[in-house]
Short mmCIF file of C-alpha atoms in Angstrom, two decimals:
data_model
loop_
_atom_site.label_atom_id
_atom_site.label_comp_id
_atom_site.label_asym_id
_atom_site.label_seq_id
_atom_site.Cartn_x
_atom_site.Cartn_y
_atom_site.Cartn_z
CA MET I 642 107.98 132.49 112.45
CA GLU I 643 105.90 135.12 110.68
CA PHE I 644 102.94 132.56 111.34
CA ARG I 645 103.33 132.70 114.86
CA ARG I 646 103.73 136.28 115.12
CA ARG I 647 100.71 136.95 113.34
CA SER I 648 98.94 134.64 115.07
CA VAL I 649 99.73 136.64 118.68
CA GLU I 650 99.50 139.52 117.39
CA ILE I 651 95.47 138.51 116.68
CA ALA I 652 95.00 136.74 119.70
CA VAL I 653 96.53 139.56 121.98
CA PHE I 654 94.19 142.18 119.73
CA LEU I 655 90.73 139.71 120.83
CA PHE I 656 91.23 139.76 123.93
CA ILE I 657 91.96 142.93 124.09
CA PHE I 658 88.99 144.14 122.88
CA VAL I 659 86.93 141.80 124.56
CA THR I 660 87.86 143.48 127.96
CA VAL I 661 86.99 146.97 126.21
CA ILE I 662 83.81 145.59 126.02
CA VAL I 663 83.38 143.75 129.08
CA GLU I 664 84.53 147.34 130.75
CA LYS I 665 81.59 149.20 128.99
CA MET I 666 78.97 146.91 129.44
CA LYS I 667 80.05 147.27 133.00
CA GLN I 668 79.55 150.88 132.42
CA MET I 669 76.20 150.46 131.20
CA LYS I 670 75.03 148.14 133.69
CA ARG I 671 75.28 150.76 136.17
CA ALA I 672 73.70 153.53 133.95
CA VAL I 673 70.64 151.57 132.15
CA PRO I 674 70.08 148.10 134.57
CA PHE I 675 67.97 146.77 132.51
CA LEU I 676 70.80 146.31 129.43
CA TYR I 677 72.74 143.84 131.61
CA PRO I 678 71.89 140.35 129.94
CA GLY I 679 73.55 141.51 126.56
CA LYS I 680 77.08 141.82 128.21
CA ARG I 681 76.34 137.76 128.26
CA ILE I 682 75.33 137.24 124.51
CA LEU I 683 78.10 139.66 123.72
CA PHE I 684 80.35 137.70 125.56
CA LEU I 685 79.01 134.84 124.47
CA ILE I 686 79.27 135.74 121.07
CA LEU I 687 82.62 136.51 121.50
CA THR I 688 83.56 133.47 122.69
CA LEU I 689 81.94 131.41 119.75
CA CYS I 690 84.23 133.96 117.36
CA LEU I 691 87.60 132.72 119.03
CA LEU I 692 86.30 129.02 119.55
CA LEU I 693 85.92 128.81 114.99
CA LEU I 694 88.98 131.14 115.27
CA SER I 695 91.13 129.17 116.99
CA PRO I 696 91.47 125.71 114.96
CA SER I 697 93.39 128.36 112.03
CA LEU I 698 95.59 129.78 115.60
CA LYS I 699 96.63 125.72 116.61
CA GLY I 700 95.76 123.86 112.86
CA GLU I 701 99.24 124.76 110.64
CA VAL I 702 101.78 125.29 113.23
CA GLN I 703 105.00 126.88 112.02
CA LEU I 704 107.54 124.44 111.52
CA ASN I 705 110.89 125.50 112.80
CA ASP I 706 114.19 125.12 111.14
CA SER I 707 115.22 121.88 113.23
CA ALA I 708 112.00 120.01 112.57
CA THR I 709 111.95 116.94 111.28
CA VAL I 710 110.15 114.65 108.54
CA SER I 711 110.45 110.47 108.78
CA LEU I 712 108.99 107.65 106.48
CA LEU I 713 108.22 105.41 109.55
CA THR I 714 108.11 101.54 108.06
CA ALA I 715 106.38 98.85 110.30
CA SER I 716 107.21 95.20 109.80
CA PRO I 717 104.03 92.64 109.09
CA TRP I 718 101.98 91.59 111.32
CA ASN I 719 100.51 88.12 112.33
CA GLY I 720 97.01 89.32 113.83
CA ALA I 721 95.32 90.38 110.65
CA VAL I 722 95.71 89.06 106.86
CA TYR I 723 96.17 93.62 105.81
CA ALA I 724 98.97 93.50 108.36
CA LEU I 725 101.17 90.95 106.94
CA PHE I 726 102.46 93.16 104.05
CA GLY I 727 103.04 95.13 106.65
CA HIS I 728 102.94 99.29 106.86
CA THR I 729 103.46 102.93 105.87
CA ALA I 730 103.17 106.23 107.81
CA ILE I 731 104.62 109.89 107.91
CA ARG I 732 105.92 111.14 111.47
CA VAL I 733 106.38 114.71 111.55
CA GLN I 734 108.44 115.81 114.54
CA ASP I 735 109.09 119.78 115.96
CA ASP I 736 110.50 119.90 119.33
CA SER I 737 110.14 123.74 119.60
CA THR I 738 106.45 123.90 118.85
CA GLY I 739 105.28 120.73 120.74
CA VAL I 740 104.48 118.82 117.25
CA ASP I 741 104.63 115.19 117.18
CA ALA I 742 102.21 113.65 114.96
CA VAL I 743 102.12 110.49 112.79
CA TYR I 744 99.98 110.37 109.68
CA ASN I 745 98.19 107.41 108.03
CA TYR I 746 96.88 106.46 105.29
CA GLY I 747 95.66 103.12 106.38
CA PHE I 748 92.71 103.93 108.59
CA PHE I 749 89.04 101.82 107.61
CA ASP I 750 86.21 101.31 109.24
CA SER I 751 85.35 97.67 108.57
CA SER I 752 82.21 97.74 110.24
CA LYS I 753 80.31 100.12 108.06
CA PRO I 754 77.72 98.38 106.23
CA GLY I 755 78.69 96.99 103.69
CA PHE I 756 81.90 96.74 103.88
CA ILE I 757 82.85 93.53 102.74
CA TYR I 758 80.99 94.03 99.42
CA ASP I 759 82.35 97.19 98.34
CA PHE I 760 85.72 95.70 99.30
CA VAL I 761 84.77 93.42 96.30
CA ARG I 762 83.62 95.58 93.94
CA GLY I 763 86.48 97.72 94.45
CA ARG I 764 84.68 100.87 96.15
CA THR I 765 86.11 100.72 99.68
CA ASP I 766 87.15 104.14 100.96
CA TYR I 767 90.15 104.61 103.35
CA ILE I 768 90.91 107.29 105.60
CA LEU I 769 94.07 109.31 106.58
CA GLY I 770 94.48 109.70 110.13
CA VAL I 771 96.50 111.67 112.41
CA THR I 772 97.84 109.95 115.95
CA SER I 773 100.79 111.30 118.49
CA PHE I 774 103.60 109.59 118.02
CA GLN I 775 103.57 107.81 121.28
CA ALA I 776 100.24 106.17 120.66
CA PHE I 777 101.69 105.08 117.46
CA LEU I 778 104.55 103.47 119.11
CA ASP I 779 102.27 102.10 122.13
CA GLU I 780 100.19 100.23 119.41
CA TYR I 781 102.40 98.90 117.09
CA SER I 782 104.68 98.04 120.24
CA ASP I 783 101.78 95.74 121.91
CA ARG I 784 102.04 93.81 118.60
CA GLY I 785 105.46 93.21 118.49
CA GLN I 786 106.03 94.99 115.17
CA GLN I 787 109.58 96.30 114.21
CA VAL I 788 108.97 100.18 113.15
CA ILE I 789 111.97 101.70 111.23
CA ALA I 790 112.68 105.88 111.01
CA GLN I 791 114.03 107.39 107.94
CA GLN I 792 114.82 110.96 108.57
CA LEU I 793 113.46 112.58 105.07
CA ASN I 794 116.65 115.10 103.36
CA LEU I 795 114.27 117.48 103.20
CA SER I 796 114.78 122.01 103.19
CA PRO I 797 112.43 123.90 105.94
CA GLU I 798 110.58 125.27 103.21
CA GLU I 799 109.97 121.37 101.64
CA LYS I 800 108.88 120.52 105.07
CA GLN I 801 106.18 123.35 105.75
CA GLN I 802 105.14 122.12 102.57
CA LEU I 803 104.86 118.96 103.10
CA TYR I 804 102.67 119.46 106.98
CA ARG I 805 100.96 121.39 105.44
CA ALA I 806 99.50 119.38 102.95
CA LEU I 807 99.49 116.23 104.74
CA TYR I 808 97.51 118.87 107.82
CA GLU I 809 94.86 119.69 104.80
CA ASN I 810 94.92 116.23 103.90
CA ALA I 811 93.43 115.68 106.74
CA LEU I 812 90.88 117.41 107.42
CA PRO I 813 86.95 115.57 107.35
CA GLU I 814 86.14 116.87 103.92
CA ASN I 815 89.71 115.59 102.25
CA ARG I 816 90.99 112.84 104.38
CA GLU I 817 89.04 110.03 102.35
CA TYR I 818 90.66 108.23 99.41
CA ARG I 819 89.66 105.18 97.04
CA TYR I 820 91.61 102.41 98.20
CA ASN I 821 93.48 100.40 95.66
CA TYR I 822 95.75 97.46 97.00
CA PHE I 823 98.29 97.68 94.16
CA TYR I 824 97.76 101.33 92.86
CA ASP I 825 96.34 103.65 95.48
CA ASN I 826 97.50 102.39 99.09
CA CYS I 827 98.81 103.23 102.65
CA ALA I 828 102.80 102.88 101.05
CA THR I 829 101.81 104.43 97.77
CA ARG I 830 100.22 107.39 99.34
CA PRO I 831 103.33 108.81 101.65
CA ARG I 832 105.89 107.95 98.72
CA ASP I 833 103.58 110.13 96.28
CA MET I 834 103.27 112.82 98.47
CA VAL I 835 106.91 113.29 99.52
CA GLU I 836 107.44 112.87 95.56
CA ARG I 837 105.36 116.22 95.16
CA TYR I 838 106.85 118.00 97.34
CA ALA I 839 110.45 117.46 97.38
CA ALA I 840 112.37 120.40 95.14
CA GLY I 841 113.66 118.26 92.85
CA VAL I 842 113.87 114.88 90.89
CA ILE I 843 113.83 111.71 92.69
CA HIS I 844 115.82 108.96 91.58
CA TYR I 845 115.44 105.24 92.41
CA PRO I 846 117.85 102.90 91.61
CA PRO I 847 116.95 99.60 89.79
CA THR I 848 115.92 96.84 91.66
CA ALA I 849 117.55 93.55 91.80
CA LYS I 850 115.48 91.03 89.65
CA ASP I 851 112.43 91.11 87.69
CA GLN I 852 109.58 90.42 89.65
CA SER I 853 105.44 91.19 89.48
CA TYR I 854 103.26 91.84 91.26
CA ARG I 855 102.15 88.42 92.05
CA ASP I 856 105.77 87.57 93.26
CA LEU I 857 105.53 89.89 95.63
CA VAL I 858 102.91 88.85 97.18
CA HIS I 859 104.08 85.50 97.16
CA GLU I 860 107.23 87.17 99.24
CA SER I 861 104.95 88.67 101.98
CA LEU I 862 102.78 85.16 102.39
CA VAL I 863 105.29 82.99 102.44
CA HIS I 864 104.38 81.27 105.60
CA TYR I 865 100.97 81.27 104.80
CA PRO I 866 100.17 79.01 101.99
CA TRP I 867 95.95 79.27 102.24
CA TYR I 868 95.73 83.23 101.72
CA SER I 869 98.96 83.44 99.18
CA PHE I 870 96.06 80.48 97.32
CA GLY I 871 93.20 82.53 97.65
CA ILE I 872 94.44 85.85 96.67
CA ASP I 873 96.00 83.65 93.50
CA LEU I 874 92.81 82.33 92.30
CA LEU I 875 91.38 85.65 92.35
CA ILE I 876 94.31 87.97 90.28
CA GLY I 877 94.65 87.10 86.68
CA THR I 878 97.63 87.68 84.17
CA GLU I 879 97.76 91.36 84.70
CA ALA I 880 99.68 90.36 88.22
CA ASP I 881 101.93 88.49 86.31
CA SER I 882 103.59 91.52 84.04
CA THR I 883 106.89 92.50 85.29
CA ILE I 884 106.75 95.57 87.18
CA GLY I 885 109.33 98.73 87.87
CA VAL I 886 111.11 100.18 90.72
CA ARG I 887 108.28 102.15 91.23
CA GLU I 888 105.48 100.39 91.32
CA LYS I 889 106.94 97.61 93.46
CA MET I 890 106.47 100.32 96.01
CA PHE I 891 103.01 99.69 97.21
CA MET I 892 104.74 96.88 99.25
CA PRO I 893 105.94 98.66 102.42
CA SER I 894 109.37 96.88 102.70
CA TYR I 895 110.23 97.85 99.36
CA LEU I 896 109.20 101.70 99.55
CA MET I 897 111.83 101.57 102.57
CA ASP I 898 114.71 99.85 100.65
CA SER I 899 113.80 102.09 97.73
CA PHE I 900 114.25 105.33 99.80
CA GLU I 901 116.87 103.91 101.54
CA LYS I 902 118.72 104.48 98.61
CA ALA I 903 116.89 107.00 96.34
CA THR I 904 118.64 110.61 95.78
CA ILE I 905 117.24 113.94 95.18
CA ARG I 906 118.88 115.66 92.32
CA LYS I 907 118.18 119.73 93.04
CA ASN I 908 120.22 121.06 89.98
CA ASP I 909 122.84 120.22 87.41
CA THR I 910 125.33 120.11 89.90
CA LEU I 911 123.52 119.27 93.54
CA THR I 912 122.40 115.84 94.13
CA LEU I 913 121.52 114.48 97.53
CA SER I 914 120.43 111.24 99.36
CA LEU I 915 116.80 111.40 100.18
CA VAL I 916 117.27 109.94 103.30
CA GLU I 917 119.10 111.59 105.77
CA GLN I 918 119.44 108.84 108.73
CA SER I 919 118.26 106.16 109.30
CA GLU I 920 117.05 104.29 113.41
CA LEU I 921 115.32 101.25 114.41
CA ILE I 922 112.88 102.96 116.75
CA LEU I 923 111.07 99.70 117.33
CA THR I 924 112.73 96.08 117.60
CA GLN I 925 110.39 92.75 116.72
CA ASP I 926 109.44 90.79 119.53
CA HIS I 927 108.94 87.20 117.91
CA GLY I 928 107.10 85.97 120.86
CA ARG I 929 103.84 87.95 119.68
CA ASN I 930 104.47 88.56 116.36
CA GLY I 931 106.95 85.54 115.48
CA ILE I 932 106.84 83.01 112.27
CA PRO I 933 103.99 81.06 112.34
CA PRO I 934 104.64 76.94 112.71
CA LYS I 935 104.56 75.18 109.25
CA ASP I 936 101.30 74.42 108.43
CA LEU I 937 101.68 70.62 107.03
CA PHE I 938 97.97 71.31 105.36
CA THR I 939 98.69 72.85 102.35
CA PRO I 940 96.06 73.79 99.44
CA VAL I 941 98.65 70.93 97.83
CA VAL I 942 97.67 68.51 100.22
CA ALA I 943 94.15 69.16 100.46
CA ALA I 944 93.80 69.07 96.55
CA ILE I 945 95.59 65.84 96.18
CA LEU I 946 93.59 64.32 99.37
CA LEU I 947 90.19 65.87 96.89
CA LEU I 948 91.80 63.88 94.12
CA LEU I 949 91.95 60.55 95.44
CA ALA I 950 88.61 60.93 97.36
CA SER I 951 87.17 61.30 93.57
CA LEU I 952 89.39 58.41 91.96
CA MET I 953 88.04 56.11 95.05
CA ILE I 954 84.25 57.63 94.09
CA SER I 955 84.76 57.25 90.97
CA LEU I 956 86.15 53.47 91.23
CA LEU I 957 83.63 52.02 93.95
CA GLN I 958 80.83 53.70 91.12
CA ALA I 959 82.42 52.05 88.21
CA VAL I 960 82.17 48.49 89.67
CA LYS I 961 79.42 48.81 91.41
CA LEU I 962 80.67 47.71 94.82
CA LYS I 963 78.54 50.00 96.55
CA LYS I 964 75.48 51.29 94.73
CA SER I 965 73.87 54.48 97.02
CA ARG I 966 73.68 58.15 97.36
CA LEU I 967 77.32 58.97 97.61
CA PRO I 968 78.40 59.62 94.26
CA GLY I 969 76.19 62.27 93.54
CA LEU I 970 76.14 63.76 97.17
CA TYR I 971 80.20 63.70 96.34
CA ASP I 972 79.55 65.48 92.93
CA SER I 973 76.80 67.87 94.49
CA PHE I 974 79.67 69.10 97.39
CA LEU I 975 82.13 69.59 95.00
CA TYR I 976 80.65 71.13 91.79
CA GLY I 977 78.62 73.08 94.29
CA ILE I 978 82.03 74.46 96.42
CA ILE I 979 83.90 75.21 92.63
CA GLY I 980 80.64 76.86 91.60
CA LEU I 981 80.49 79.28 94.37
CA GLY I 982 84.45 80.46 94.24
CA GLY I 983 83.68 80.77 89.70
CA VAL I 984 80.66 83.36 91.28
CA ILE I 985 82.80 85.64 92.96
CA ILE I 986 85.85 85.15 90.22
CA PHE I 987 83.39 86.03 87.79
CA PHE I 988 81.89 89.26 89.29
CA LEU I 989 85.34 90.34 90.06
CA MET I 990 86.17 89.64 86.32
CA TYR I 991 83.17 91.73 85.31
CA PHE I 992 81.71 93.76 88.11
CA SER I 993 84.46 95.10 90.00
CA SER I 994 86.97 97.71 89.63
CA GLN I 995 89.76 96.00 91.80
CA PRO I 996 92.81 95.72 89.49
CA ALA I 997 94.46 92.65 87.88
CA THR I 998 91.10 90.20 88.10
CA ASN I 999 90.47 90.55 84.53
CA PRO I 1000 91.18 87.97 82.34
CA ASN I 1001 91.68 84.98 84.69
CA TRP I 1002 92.55 81.85 83.82
CA ASN I 1003 91.09 80.03 86.82
CA LEU I 1004 87.42 80.78 85.53
CA VAL I 1005 88.40 77.45 83.77
CA TRP I 1006 88.11 74.76 85.96
CA MET I 1007 86.69 77.24 88.81
CA ASN I 1008 83.44 78.09 86.51
CA PRO I 1009 79.95 79.30 88.22
CA VAL I 1010 77.72 77.32 85.59
CA ALA I 1011 78.12 74.03 87.77
CA LEU I 1012 77.01 75.56 90.35
CA LEU I 1013 73.52 76.22 88.15
CA ALA I 1014 74.29 72.20 86.94
CA VAL I 1015 74.33 70.78 90.22
CA PRO I 1016 70.30 70.49 91.16
CA PHE I 1017 70.04 68.88 87.93
CA PHE I 1018 72.09 66.18 89.29
CA TRP I 1019 69.22 65.06 91.22
CA VAL I 1020 66.61 65.94 88.03
CA ASN I 1021 65.55 62.63 85.77
CA SER I 1022 64.17 63.85 83.01
CA ALA I 1023 67.68 66.69 82.95
CA GLN I 1024 70.12 63.56 82.36
CA ARG I 1025 70.81 64.93 79.37
CA ALA I 1026 71.58 68.43 80.40
CA VAL I 1027 74.05 66.81 82.96
CA TYR I 1028 75.36 64.80 79.84
CA SER I 1029 76.42 67.49 77.53
CA TYR I 1030 77.41 69.70 81.06
CA HIS I 1031 80.03 66.81 81.95
CA PHE I 1032 81.34 66.16 78.31
CA ILE I 1033 81.80 69.72 77.87
CA THR I 1034 83.77 70.14 81.30
CA PHE I 1035 85.58 67.32 80.67
CA ALA I 1036 86.48 68.55 77.14
CA LEU I 1037 87.73 71.77 78.59
CA LEU I 1038 89.51 70.65 81.55
CA THR I 1039 91.44 68.40 79.33
CA LEU I 1040 93.00 71.26 76.87
CA PHE I 1041 93.60 73.28 80.41
CA LEU I 1042 95.77 70.79 81.45
CA LEU I 1043 97.44 69.53 78.21
CA GLY I 1044 97.56 73.10 77.77
CA TRP I 1045 98.72 73.52 81.25
CA VAL I 1046 103.07 75.11 80.33
CA PHE I 1047 101.41 77.58 77.61
CA ILE I 1048 98.54 79.70 80.02
CA PRO I 1049 100.11 83.05 80.26
CA GLN I 1050 99.37 83.02 84.07
CA GLN I 1051 100.80 81.41 86.61
CA LEU I 1052 98.55 79.71 88.27
CA PRO I 1053 98.98 78.03 92.19
CA LEU I 1054 100.52 74.41 91.79
CA ALA I 1055 97.04 73.50 93.60
CA THR I 1056 95.19 73.94 90.70
CA ILE I 1057 96.18 70.59 89.08
CA PRO I 1058 94.69 68.15 91.29
CA PHE I 1059 91.87 70.02 91.90
CA SER I 1060 91.30 70.43 88.00
CA MET I 1061 92.08 66.59 87.86
CA SER I 1062 89.32 65.74 90.77
CA LEU I 1063 86.47 67.02 88.47
CA TRP I 1064 88.13 65.75 85.07
CA VAL I 1065 87.79 62.64 87.05
CA ARG I 1066 84.30 63.03 87.93
CA SER I 1067 83.27 64.25 84.57
CA ALA I 1068 84.59 61.01 82.91
CA THR I 1069 83.37 58.88 85.43
CA ASN I 1070 79.88 60.25 84.80
CA LEU I 1071 80.20 60.17 81.00
CA PHE I 1072 81.19 56.31 80.84
CA LEU I 1073 78.23 55.73 83.33
CA PHE I 1074 76.22 57.71 81.26
CA ARG I 1075 76.84 55.75 77.80
CA LYS I 1076 77.11 52.33 79.67
CA LYS I 1077 73.65 53.22 81.19
CA LYS I 1078 73.11 54.25 77.22
CA ILE I 1079 74.49 50.67 75.54
CA LYS I 1080 72.85 48.60 78.41
CA ASN I 1081 69.54 50.12 78.00
CA ARG I 1082 69.85 49.67 74.27
CA ARG I 1083 70.84 46.23 74.69
CA PHE I 1084 67.70 45.97 76.94
CA THR I 1085 65.20 47.36 74.34
CA SER I 1086 66.95 45.13 71.20
CA SER I 1087 66.17 42.13 73.41
CA ARG I 1088 62.77 42.74 74.08
CA GLU I 1089 62.05 43.74 70.42
CA MET I 1090 63.67 40.38 69.28
CA LYS I 1091 62.22 38.68 72.27
CA ALA I 1092 58.66 39.94 70.21
CA ALA I 1093 59.06 39.26 67.06
CA TRP I 1094 60.15 35.10 67.92
CA GLY I 1095 56.56 35.43 69.97
CA GLN I 1096 55.03 36.27 67.00
#
């Protein structure tokens, strides 16, 4: 209240000051006409001062005691990969002052030059954006998402401090932050802000079961097997460690559930629920945002088909039923794709600051060396090097498949048939190399024997 009173006093003072100056300039105009242009200049300067001062008068409003602060949680949206995990924002509402703003830590500019490269490197900057609550509702209603509001049990002082912090954080010079999909995202930021400005100790009850980061990702992508498979390839052993209730809050749905059960310990005798009340403000439109039809062509199916293709080509090649360039083209495609995937994994492991990417056992079968080996498949003089490559690949994959159950990383099931495709092709090439070598040796011996008899 004191802030509003002082703001009004300043505005009244400036109005009176400008009025007095204008009247004086009118008198000066009549007395000294050539000074009249100075009035315009002075009026322009005073107007500019008012404009510069106006943000400080309007920016941070003193909230009424009846103001509310709510955590908004949106359900997943099937229109974009990043939205499949849901979303979190903070709403500040005060009917007496007209404040009804939503603070959203999930803004980013994908059109920014180098966005994908920066994201892979772990150097993506997200932005705290501010929209009206109505604009927020319109956007999520159009998408068909469910939105639940949890009104937080905060004192007027705590609400004001949180609102001030959000306002300052949203200023152009403060609004960017370095995004991290496990440790610093659109859900963890609101949690941290609430914890920082809620006077007291917030206690979150433990969750029902032990889970890892990977388990939670699988839960969100259960209807999207290819997205789940892709993420499984990119994150390593660190993602399989059991995490606590607070770490699980990187998922908006887990943050909402944890807030619902959380308490604030104000002192030795006073403990309050963190959430005062919850309200469903948007219901999910399953017509626009429903569960997608089941995809029959899953990574496992694709891997099995690839394994069958490898077996068929190897059989044809081994018995020489058909002599063609097909095996070489197939190997170039297979090892080339595997090598490209290995380059991405290798880059994430050693040149990126993204979390949970190193170590990653997928690098054993998805190795970037395969990409380097492909050109030598077509060079006759490099066959010894190609033989060595296939021998090492065969040995590594044999150990990899035999020791599958001992690998300290939850690898996708499709990894087995994918790895076996490589194993079959390397084994076939080794067999053919050995067979050709034996044949050449016999041919050489035969020529030597004939030459000896001829003598």
